[in-house]
PDB file of N, CA, C and O in Angstrom:
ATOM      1  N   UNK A1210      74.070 -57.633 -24.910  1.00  0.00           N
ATOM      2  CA  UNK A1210      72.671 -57.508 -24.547  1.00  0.00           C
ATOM      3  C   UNK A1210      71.913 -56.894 -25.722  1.00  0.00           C
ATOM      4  O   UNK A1210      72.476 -55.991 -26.340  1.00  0.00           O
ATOM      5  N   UNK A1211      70.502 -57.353 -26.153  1.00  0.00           N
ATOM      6  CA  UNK A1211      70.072 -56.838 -26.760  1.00  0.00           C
ATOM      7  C   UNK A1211      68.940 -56.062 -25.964  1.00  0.00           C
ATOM      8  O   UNK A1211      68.421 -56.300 -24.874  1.00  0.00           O
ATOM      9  N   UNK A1212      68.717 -54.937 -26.993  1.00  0.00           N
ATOM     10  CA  UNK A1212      67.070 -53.827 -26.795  1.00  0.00           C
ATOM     11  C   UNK A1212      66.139 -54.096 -28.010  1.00  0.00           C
ATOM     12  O   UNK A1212      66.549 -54.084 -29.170  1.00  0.00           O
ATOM     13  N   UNK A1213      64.867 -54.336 -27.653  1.00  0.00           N
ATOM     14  CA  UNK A1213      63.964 -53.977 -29.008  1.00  0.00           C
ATOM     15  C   UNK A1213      63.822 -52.635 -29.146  1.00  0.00           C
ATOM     16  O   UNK A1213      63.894 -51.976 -28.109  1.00  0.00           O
ATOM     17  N   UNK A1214      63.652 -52.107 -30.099  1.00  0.00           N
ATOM     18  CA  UNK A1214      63.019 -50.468 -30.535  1.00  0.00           C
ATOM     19  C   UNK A1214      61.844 -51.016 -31.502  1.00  0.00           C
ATOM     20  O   UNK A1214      61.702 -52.048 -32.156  1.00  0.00           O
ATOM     21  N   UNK A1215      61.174 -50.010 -31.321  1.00  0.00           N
ATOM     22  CA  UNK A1215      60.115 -50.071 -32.113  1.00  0.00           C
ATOM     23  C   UNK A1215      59.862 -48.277 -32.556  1.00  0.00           C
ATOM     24  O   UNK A1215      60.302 -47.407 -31.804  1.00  0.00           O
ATOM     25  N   UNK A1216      59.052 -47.890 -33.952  1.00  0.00           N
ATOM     26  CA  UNK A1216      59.136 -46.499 -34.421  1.00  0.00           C
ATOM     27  C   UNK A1216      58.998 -45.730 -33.467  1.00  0.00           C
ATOM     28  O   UNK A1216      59.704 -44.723 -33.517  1.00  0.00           O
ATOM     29  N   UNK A1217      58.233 -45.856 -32.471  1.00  0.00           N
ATOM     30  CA  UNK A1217      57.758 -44.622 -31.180  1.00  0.00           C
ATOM     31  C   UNK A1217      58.943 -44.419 -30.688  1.00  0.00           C
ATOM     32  O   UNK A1217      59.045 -43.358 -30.072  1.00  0.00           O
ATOM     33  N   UNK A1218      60.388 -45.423 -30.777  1.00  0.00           N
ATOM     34  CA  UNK A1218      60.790 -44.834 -29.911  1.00  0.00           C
ATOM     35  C   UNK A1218      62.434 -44.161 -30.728  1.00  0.00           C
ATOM     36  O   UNK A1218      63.626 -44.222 -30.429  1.00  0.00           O
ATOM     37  N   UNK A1219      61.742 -43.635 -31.698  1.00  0.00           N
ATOM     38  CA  UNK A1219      62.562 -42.921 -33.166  1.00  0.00           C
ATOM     39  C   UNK A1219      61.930 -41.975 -33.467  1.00  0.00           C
ATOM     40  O   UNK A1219      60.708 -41.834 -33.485  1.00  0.00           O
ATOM     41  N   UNK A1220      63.231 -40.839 -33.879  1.00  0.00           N
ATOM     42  CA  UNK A1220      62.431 -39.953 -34.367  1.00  0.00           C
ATOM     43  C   UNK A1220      63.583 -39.482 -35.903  1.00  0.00           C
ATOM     44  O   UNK A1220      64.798 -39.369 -36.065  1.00  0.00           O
ATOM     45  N   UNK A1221      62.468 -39.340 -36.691  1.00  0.00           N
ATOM     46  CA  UNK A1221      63.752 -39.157 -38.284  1.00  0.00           C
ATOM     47  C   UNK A1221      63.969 -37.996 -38.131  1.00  0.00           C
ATOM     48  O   UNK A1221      63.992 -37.598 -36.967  1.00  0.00           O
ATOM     49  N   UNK A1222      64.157 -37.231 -38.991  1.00  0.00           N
ATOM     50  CA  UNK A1222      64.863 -35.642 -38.976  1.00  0.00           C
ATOM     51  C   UNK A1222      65.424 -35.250 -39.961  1.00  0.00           C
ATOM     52  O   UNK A1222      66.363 -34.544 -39.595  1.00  0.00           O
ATOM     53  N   UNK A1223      65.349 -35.345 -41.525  1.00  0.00           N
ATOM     54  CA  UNK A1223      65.972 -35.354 -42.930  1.00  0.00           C
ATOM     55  C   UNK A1223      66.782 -36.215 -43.172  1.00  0.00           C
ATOM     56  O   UNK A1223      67.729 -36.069 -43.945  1.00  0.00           O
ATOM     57  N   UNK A1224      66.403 -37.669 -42.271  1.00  0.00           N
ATOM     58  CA  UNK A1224      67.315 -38.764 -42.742  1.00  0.00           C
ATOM     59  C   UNK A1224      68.765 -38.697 -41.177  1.00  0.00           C
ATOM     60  O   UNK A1224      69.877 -39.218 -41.269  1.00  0.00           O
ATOM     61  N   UNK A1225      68.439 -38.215 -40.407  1.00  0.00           N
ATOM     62  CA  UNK A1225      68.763 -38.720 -39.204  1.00  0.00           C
ATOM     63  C   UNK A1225      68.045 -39.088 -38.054  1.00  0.00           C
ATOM     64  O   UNK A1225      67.115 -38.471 -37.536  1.00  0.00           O
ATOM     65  N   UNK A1226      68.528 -40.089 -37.718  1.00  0.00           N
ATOM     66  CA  UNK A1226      67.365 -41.354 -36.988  1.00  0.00           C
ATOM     67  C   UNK A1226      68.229 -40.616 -35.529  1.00  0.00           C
ATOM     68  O   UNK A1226      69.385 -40.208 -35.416  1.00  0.00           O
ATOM     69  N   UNK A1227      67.131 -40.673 -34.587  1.00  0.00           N
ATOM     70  CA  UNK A1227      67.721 -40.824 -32.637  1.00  0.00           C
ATOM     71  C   UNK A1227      66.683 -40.966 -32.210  1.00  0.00           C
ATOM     72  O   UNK A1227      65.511 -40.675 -32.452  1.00  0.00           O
ATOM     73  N   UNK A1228      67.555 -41.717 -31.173  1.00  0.00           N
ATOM     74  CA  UNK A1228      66.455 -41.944 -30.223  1.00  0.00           C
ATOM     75  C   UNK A1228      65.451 -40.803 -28.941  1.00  0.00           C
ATOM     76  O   UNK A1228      65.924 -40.182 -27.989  1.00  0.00           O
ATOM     77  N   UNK A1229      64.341 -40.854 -29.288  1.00  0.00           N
ATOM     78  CA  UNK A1229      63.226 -39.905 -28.425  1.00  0.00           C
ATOM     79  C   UNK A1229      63.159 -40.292 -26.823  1.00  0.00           C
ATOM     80  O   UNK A1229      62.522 -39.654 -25.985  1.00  0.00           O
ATOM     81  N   UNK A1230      63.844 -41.310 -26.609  1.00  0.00           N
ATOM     82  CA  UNK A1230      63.309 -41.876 -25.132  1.00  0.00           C
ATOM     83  C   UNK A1230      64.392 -42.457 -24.499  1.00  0.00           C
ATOM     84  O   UNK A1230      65.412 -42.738 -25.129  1.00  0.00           O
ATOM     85  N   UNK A1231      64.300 -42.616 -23.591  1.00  0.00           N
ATOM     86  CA  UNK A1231      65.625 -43.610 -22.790  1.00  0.00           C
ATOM     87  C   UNK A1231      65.939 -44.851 -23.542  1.00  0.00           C
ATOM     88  O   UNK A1231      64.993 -45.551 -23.902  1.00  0.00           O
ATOM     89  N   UNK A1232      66.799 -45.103 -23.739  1.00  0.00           N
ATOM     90  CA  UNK A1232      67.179 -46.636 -24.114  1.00  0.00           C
ATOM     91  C   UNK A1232      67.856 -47.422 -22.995  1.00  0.00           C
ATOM     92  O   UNK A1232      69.036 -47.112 -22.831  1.00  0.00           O
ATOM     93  N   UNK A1233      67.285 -48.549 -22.037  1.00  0.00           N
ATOM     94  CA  UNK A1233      67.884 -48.770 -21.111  1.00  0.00           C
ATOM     95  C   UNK A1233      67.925 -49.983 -20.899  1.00  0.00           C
ATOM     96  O   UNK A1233      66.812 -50.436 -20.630  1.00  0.00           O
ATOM     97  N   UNK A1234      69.131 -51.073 -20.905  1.00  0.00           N
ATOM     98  CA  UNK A1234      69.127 -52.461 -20.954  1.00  0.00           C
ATOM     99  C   UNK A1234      68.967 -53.385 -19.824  1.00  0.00           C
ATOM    100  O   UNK A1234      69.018 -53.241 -18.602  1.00  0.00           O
ATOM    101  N   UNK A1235      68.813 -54.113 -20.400  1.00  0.00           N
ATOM    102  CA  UNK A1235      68.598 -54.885 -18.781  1.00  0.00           C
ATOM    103  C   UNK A1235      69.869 -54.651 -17.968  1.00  0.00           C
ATOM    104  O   UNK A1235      70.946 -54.253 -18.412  1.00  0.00           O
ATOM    105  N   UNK A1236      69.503 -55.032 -16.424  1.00  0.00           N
ATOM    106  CA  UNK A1236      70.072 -54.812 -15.282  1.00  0.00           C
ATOM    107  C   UNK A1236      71.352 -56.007 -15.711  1.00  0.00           C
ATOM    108  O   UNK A1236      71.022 -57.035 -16.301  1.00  0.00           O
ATOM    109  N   UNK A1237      72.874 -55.731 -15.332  1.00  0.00           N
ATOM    110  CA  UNK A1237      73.595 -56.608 -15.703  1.00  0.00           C
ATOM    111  C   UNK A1237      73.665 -57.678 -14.600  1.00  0.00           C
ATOM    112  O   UNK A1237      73.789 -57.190 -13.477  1.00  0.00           O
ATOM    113  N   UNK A1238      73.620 -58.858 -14.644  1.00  0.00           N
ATOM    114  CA  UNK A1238      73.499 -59.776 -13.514  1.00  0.00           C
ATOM    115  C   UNK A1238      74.402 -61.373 -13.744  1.00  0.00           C
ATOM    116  O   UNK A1238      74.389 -62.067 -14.760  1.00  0.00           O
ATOM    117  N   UNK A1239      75.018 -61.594 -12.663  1.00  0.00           N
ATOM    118  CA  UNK A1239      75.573 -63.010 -12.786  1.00  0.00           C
ATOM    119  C   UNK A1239      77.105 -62.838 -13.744  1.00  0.00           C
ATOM    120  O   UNK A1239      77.709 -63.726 -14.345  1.00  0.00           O
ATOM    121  N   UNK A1240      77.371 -61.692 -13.649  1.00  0.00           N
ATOM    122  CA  UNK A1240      78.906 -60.844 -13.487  1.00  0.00           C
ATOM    123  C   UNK A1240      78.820 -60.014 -14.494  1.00  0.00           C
ATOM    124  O   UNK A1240      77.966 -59.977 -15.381  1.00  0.00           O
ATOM    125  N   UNK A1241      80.120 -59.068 -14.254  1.00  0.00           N
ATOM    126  CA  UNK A1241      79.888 -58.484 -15.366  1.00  0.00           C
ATOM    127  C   UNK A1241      80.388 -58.492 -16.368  1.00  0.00           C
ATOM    128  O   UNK A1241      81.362 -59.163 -16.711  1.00  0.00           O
ATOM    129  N   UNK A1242      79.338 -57.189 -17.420  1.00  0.00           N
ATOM    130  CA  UNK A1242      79.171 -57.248 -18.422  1.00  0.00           C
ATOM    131  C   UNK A1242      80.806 -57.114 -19.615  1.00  0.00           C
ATOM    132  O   UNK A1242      80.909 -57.702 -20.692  1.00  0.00           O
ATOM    133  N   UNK A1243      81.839 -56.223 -19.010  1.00  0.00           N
ATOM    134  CA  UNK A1243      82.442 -55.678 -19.565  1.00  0.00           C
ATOM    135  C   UNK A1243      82.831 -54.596 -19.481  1.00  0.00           C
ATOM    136  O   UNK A1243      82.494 -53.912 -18.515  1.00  0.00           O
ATOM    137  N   UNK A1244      83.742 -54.049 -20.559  1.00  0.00           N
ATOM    138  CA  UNK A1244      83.298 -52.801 -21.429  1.00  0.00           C
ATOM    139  C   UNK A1244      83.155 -52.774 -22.762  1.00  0.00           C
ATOM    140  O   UNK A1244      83.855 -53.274 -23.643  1.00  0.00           O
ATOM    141  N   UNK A1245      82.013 -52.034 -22.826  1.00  0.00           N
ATOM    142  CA  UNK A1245      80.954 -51.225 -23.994  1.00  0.00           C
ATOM    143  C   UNK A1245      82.030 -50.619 -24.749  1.00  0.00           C
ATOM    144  O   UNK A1245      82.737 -49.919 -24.024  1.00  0.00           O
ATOM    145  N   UNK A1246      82.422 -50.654 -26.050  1.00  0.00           N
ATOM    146  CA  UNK A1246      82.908 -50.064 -26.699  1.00  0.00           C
ATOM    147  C   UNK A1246      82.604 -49.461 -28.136  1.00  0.00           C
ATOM    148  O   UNK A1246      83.193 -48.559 -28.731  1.00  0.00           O
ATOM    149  N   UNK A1247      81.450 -50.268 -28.540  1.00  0.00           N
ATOM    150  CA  UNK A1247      80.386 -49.640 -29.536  1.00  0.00           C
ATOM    151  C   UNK A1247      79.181 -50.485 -29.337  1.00  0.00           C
ATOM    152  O   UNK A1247      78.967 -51.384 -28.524  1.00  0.00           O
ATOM    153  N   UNK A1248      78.258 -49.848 -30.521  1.00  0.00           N
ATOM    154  CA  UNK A1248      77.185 -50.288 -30.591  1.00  0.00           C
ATOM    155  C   UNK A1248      76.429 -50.690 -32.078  1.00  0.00           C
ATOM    156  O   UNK A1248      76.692 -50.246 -33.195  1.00  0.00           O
ATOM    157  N   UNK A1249      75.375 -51.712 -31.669  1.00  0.00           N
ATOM    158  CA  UNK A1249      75.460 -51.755 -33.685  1.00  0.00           C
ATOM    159  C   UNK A1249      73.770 -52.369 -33.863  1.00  0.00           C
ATOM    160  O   UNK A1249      73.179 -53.054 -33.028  1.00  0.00           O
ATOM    161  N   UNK A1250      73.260 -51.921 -35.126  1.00  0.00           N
ATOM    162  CA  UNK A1250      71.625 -52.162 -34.886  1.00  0.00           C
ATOM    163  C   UNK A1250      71.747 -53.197 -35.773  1.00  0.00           C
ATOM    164  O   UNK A1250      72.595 -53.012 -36.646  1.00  0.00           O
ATOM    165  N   UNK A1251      70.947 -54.583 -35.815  1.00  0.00           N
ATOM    166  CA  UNK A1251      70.503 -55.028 -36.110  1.00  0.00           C
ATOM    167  C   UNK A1251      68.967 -56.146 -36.904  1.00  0.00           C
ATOM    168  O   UNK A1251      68.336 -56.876 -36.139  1.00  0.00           O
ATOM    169  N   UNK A1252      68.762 -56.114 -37.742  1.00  0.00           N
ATOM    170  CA  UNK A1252      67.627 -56.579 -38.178  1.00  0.00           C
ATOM    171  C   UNK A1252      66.842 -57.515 -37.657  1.00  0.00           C
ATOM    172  O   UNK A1252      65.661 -57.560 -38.003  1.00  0.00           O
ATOM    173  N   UNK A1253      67.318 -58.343 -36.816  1.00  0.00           N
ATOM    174  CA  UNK A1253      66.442 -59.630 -35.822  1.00  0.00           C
ATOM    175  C   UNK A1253      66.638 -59.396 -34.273  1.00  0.00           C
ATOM    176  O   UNK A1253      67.746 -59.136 -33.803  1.00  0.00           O
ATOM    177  N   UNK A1254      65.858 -59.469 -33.754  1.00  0.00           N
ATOM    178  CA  UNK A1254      66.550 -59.109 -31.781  1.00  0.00           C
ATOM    179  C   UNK A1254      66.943 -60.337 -31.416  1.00  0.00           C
ATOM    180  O   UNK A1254      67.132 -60.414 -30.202  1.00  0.00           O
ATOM    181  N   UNK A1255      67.107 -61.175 -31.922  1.00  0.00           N
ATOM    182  CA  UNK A1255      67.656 -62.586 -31.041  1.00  0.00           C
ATOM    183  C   UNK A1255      69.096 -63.205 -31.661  1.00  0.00           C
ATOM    184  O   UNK A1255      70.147 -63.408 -31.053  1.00  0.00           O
ATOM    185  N   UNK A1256      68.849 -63.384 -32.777  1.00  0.00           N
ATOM    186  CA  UNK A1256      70.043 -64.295 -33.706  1.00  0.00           C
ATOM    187  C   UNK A1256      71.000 -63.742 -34.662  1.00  0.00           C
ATOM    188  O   UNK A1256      70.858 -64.000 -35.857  1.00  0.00           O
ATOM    189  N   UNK A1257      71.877 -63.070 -34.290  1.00  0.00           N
ATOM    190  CA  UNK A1257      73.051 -62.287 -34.722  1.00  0.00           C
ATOM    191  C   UNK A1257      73.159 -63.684 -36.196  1.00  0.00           C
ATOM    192  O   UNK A1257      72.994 -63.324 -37.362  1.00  0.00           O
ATOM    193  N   UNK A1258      73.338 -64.618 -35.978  1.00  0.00           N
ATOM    194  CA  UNK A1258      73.916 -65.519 -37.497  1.00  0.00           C
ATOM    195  C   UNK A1258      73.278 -65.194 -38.406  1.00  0.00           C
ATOM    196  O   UNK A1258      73.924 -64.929 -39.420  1.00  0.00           O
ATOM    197  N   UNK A1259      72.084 -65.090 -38.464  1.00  0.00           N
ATOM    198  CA  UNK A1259      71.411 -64.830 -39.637  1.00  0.00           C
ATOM    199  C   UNK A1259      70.723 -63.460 -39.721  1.00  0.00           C
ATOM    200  O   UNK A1259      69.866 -63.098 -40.526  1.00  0.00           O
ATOM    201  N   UNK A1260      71.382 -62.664 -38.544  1.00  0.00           N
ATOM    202  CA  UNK A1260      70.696 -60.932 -39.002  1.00  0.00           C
ATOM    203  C   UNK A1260      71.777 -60.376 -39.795  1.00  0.00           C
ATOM    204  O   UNK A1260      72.915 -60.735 -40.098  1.00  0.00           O
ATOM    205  N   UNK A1261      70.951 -59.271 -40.049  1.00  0.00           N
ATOM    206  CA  UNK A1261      71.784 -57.942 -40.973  1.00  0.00           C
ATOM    207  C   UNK A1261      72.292 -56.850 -39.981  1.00  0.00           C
ATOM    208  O   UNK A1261      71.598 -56.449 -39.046  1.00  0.00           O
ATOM    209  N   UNK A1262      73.370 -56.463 -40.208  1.00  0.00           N
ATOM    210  CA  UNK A1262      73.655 -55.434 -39.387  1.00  0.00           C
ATOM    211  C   UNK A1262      73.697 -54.126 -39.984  1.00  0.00           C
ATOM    212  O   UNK A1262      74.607 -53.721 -40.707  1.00  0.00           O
ATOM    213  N   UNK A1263      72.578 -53.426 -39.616  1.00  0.00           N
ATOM    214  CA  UNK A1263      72.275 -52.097 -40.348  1.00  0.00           C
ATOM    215  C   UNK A1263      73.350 -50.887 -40.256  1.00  0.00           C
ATOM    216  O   UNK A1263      73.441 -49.927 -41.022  1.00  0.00           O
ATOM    217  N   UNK A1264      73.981 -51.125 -39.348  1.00  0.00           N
ATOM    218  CA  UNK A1264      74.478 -49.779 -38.538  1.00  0.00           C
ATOM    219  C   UNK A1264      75.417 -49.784 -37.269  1.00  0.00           C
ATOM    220  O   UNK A1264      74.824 -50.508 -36.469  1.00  0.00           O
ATOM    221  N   UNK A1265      76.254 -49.466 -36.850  1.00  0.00           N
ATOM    222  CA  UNK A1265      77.550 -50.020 -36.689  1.00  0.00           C
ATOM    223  C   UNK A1265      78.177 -48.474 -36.061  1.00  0.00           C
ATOM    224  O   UNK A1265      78.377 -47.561 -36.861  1.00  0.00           O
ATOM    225  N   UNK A1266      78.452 -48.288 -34.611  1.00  0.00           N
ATOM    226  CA  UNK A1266      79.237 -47.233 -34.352  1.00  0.00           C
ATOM    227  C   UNK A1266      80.190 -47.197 -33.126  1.00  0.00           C
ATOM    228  O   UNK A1266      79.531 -47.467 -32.122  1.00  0.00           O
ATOM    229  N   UNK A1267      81.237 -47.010 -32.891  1.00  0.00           N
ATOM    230  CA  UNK A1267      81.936 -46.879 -31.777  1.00  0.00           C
ATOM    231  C   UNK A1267      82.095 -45.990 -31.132  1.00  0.00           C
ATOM    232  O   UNK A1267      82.824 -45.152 -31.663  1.00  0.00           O
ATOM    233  N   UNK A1268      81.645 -45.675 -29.913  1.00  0.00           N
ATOM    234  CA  UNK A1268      81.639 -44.662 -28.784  1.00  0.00           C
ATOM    235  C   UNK A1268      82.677 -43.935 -28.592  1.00  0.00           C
ATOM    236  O   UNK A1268      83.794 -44.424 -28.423  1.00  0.00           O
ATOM    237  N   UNK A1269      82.397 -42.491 -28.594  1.00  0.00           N
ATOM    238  CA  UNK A1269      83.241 -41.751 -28.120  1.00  0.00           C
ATOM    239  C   UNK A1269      83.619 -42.226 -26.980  1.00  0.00           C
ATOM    240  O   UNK A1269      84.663 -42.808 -27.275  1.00  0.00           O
ATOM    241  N   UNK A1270      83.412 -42.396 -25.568  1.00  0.00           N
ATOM    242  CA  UNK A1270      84.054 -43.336 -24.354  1.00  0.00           C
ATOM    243  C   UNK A1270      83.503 -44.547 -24.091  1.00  0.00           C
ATOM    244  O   UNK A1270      82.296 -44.785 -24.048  1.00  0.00           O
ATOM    245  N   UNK A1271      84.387 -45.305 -23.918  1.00  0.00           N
ATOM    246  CA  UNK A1271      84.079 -46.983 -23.382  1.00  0.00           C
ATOM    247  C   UNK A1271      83.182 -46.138 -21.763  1.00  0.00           C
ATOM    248  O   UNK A1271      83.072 -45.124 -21.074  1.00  0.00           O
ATOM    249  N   UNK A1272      82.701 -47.757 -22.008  1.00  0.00           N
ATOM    250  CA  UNK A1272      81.362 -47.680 -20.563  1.00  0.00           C
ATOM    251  C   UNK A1272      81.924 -49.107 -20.004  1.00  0.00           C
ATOM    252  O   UNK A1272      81.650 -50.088 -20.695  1.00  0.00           O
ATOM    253  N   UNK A1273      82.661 -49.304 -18.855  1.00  0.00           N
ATOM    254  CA  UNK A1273      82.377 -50.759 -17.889  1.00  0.00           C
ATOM    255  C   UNK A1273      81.080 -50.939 -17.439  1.00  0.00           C
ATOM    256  O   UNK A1273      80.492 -50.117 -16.738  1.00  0.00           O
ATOM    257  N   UNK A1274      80.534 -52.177 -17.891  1.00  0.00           N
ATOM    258  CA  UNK A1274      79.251 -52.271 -17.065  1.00  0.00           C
ATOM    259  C   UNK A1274      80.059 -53.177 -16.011  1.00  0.00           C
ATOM    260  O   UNK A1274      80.948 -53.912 -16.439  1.00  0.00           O
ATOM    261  N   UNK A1275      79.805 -53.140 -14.827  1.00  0.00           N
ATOM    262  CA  UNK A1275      79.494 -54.081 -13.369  1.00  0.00           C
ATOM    263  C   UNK A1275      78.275 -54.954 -13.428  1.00  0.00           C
ATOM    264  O   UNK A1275      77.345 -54.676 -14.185  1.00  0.00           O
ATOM    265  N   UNK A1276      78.260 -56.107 -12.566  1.00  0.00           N
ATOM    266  CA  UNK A1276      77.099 -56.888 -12.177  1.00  0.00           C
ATOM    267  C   UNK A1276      76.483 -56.019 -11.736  1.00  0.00           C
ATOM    268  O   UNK A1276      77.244 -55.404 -10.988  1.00  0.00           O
ATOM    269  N   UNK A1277      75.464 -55.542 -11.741  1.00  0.00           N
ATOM    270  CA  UNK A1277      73.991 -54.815 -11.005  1.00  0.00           C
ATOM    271  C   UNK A1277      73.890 -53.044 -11.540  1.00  0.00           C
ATOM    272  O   UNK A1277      73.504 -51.985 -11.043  1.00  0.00           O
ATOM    273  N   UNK A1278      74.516 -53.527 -12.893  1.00  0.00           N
ATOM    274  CA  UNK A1278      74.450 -51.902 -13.158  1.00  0.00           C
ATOM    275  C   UNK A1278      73.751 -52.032 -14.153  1.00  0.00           C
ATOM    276  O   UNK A1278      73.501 -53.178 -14.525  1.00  0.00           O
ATOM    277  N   UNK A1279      73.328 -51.123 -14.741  1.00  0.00           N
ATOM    278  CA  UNK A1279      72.367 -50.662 -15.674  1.00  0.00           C
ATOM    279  C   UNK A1279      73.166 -50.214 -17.238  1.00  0.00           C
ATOM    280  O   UNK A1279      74.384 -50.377 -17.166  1.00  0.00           O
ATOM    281  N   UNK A1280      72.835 -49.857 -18.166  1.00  0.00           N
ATOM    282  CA  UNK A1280      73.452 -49.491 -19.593  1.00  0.00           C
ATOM    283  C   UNK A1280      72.313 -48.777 -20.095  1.00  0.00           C
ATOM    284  O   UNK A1280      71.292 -49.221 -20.619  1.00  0.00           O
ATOM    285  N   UNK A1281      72.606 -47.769 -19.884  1.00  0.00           N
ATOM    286  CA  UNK A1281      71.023 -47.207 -21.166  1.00  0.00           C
ATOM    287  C   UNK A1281      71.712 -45.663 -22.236  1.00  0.00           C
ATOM    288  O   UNK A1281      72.808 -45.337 -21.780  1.00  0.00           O
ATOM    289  N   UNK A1282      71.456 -45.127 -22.963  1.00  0.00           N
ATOM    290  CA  UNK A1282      71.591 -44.029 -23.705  1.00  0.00           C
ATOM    291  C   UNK A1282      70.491 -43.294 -23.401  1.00  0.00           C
ATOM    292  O   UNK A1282      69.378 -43.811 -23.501  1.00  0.00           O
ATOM    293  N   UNK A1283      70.663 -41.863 -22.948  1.00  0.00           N
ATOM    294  CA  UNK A1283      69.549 -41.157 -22.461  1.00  0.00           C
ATOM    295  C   UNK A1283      68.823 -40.652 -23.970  1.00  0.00           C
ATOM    296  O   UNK A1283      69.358 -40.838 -25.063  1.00  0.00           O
ATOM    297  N   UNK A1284      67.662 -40.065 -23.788  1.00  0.00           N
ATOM    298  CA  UNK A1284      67.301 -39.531 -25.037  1.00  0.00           C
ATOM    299  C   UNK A1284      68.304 -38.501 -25.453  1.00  0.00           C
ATOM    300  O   UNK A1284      69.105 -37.759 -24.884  1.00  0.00           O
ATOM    301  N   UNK A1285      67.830 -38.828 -27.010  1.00  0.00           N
ATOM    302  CA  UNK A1285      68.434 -38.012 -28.136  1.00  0.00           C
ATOM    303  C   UNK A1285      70.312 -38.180 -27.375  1.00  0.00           C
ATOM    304  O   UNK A1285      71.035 -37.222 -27.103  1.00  0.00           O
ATOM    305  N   UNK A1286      70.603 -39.389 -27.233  1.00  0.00           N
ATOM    306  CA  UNK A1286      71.743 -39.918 -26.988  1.00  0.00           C
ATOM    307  C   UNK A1286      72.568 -40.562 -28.344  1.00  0.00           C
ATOM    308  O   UNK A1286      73.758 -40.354 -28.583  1.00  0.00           O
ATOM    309  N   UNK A1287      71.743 -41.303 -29.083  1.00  0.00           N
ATOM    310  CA  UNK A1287      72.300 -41.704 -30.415  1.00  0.00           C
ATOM    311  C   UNK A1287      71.470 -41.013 -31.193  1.00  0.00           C
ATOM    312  O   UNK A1287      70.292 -40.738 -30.966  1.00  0.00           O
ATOM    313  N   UNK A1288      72.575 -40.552 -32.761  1.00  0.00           N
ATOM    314  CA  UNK A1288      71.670 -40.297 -33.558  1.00  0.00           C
ATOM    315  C   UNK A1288      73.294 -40.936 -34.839  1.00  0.00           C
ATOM    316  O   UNK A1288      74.504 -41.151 -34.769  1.00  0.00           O
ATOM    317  N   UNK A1289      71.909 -40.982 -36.065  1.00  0.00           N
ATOM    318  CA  UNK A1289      72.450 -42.533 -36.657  1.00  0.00           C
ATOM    319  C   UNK A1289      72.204 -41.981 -38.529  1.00  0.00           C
ATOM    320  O   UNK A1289      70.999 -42.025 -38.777  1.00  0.00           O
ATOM    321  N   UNK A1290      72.632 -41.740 -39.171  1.00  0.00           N
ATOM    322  CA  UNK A1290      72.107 -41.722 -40.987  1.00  0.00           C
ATOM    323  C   UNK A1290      72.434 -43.246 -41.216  1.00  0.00           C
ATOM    324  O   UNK A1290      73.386 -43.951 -40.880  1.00  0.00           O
ATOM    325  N   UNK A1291      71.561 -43.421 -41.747  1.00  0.00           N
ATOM    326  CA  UNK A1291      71.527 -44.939 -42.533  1.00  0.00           C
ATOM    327  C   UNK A1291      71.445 -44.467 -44.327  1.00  0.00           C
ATOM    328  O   UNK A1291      70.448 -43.918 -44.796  1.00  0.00           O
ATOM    329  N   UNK A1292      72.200 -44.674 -44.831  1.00  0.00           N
ATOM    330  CA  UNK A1292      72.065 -44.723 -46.215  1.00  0.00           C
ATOM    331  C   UNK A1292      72.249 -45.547 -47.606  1.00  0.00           C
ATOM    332  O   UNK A1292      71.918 -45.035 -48.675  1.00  0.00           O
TER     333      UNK A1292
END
């Protein structure tokens, strides 16, 4: 699943990026999702073939999503150095 972010919903900090707000994905539907075992930002929200992948991390615990469950990172849930 993808999320858009946009700057409002970032905050820097001497070169560490997190997120200020809920990050919360769509509702999982029409089975489920899995498990979540990392996460990774990318430069385009639609087409992984031709994006860049900025940033790249694997979760301290896997997450199963279920059909009708939710996925979000609460604020100041990720925080990220890009360099």
């Amino acid at each position: 699943s993808r999320l858009a972010l946009s700057a409002s919903d970032l905050t820097n900090t001497n070169g560490a990026v997190n997120n200020n707000t809920i990050l919360q994905f769509a509702q999982a539907s029409g089975g489920a999702w899995g498990t979540i075992q990392s996460i990774g930002i990318f430069q385009h929200a639609t087409d992984n073939a031709t994006s860049d992948l900025f940033w790249f991390e694997v979760l301290d615990s896997s997450v199963t999503v279920n059909d009708g469950d939710f996925f979000q990172f609460n604020a100041s849930g990720i925080t990220w150095t890009i360099s």
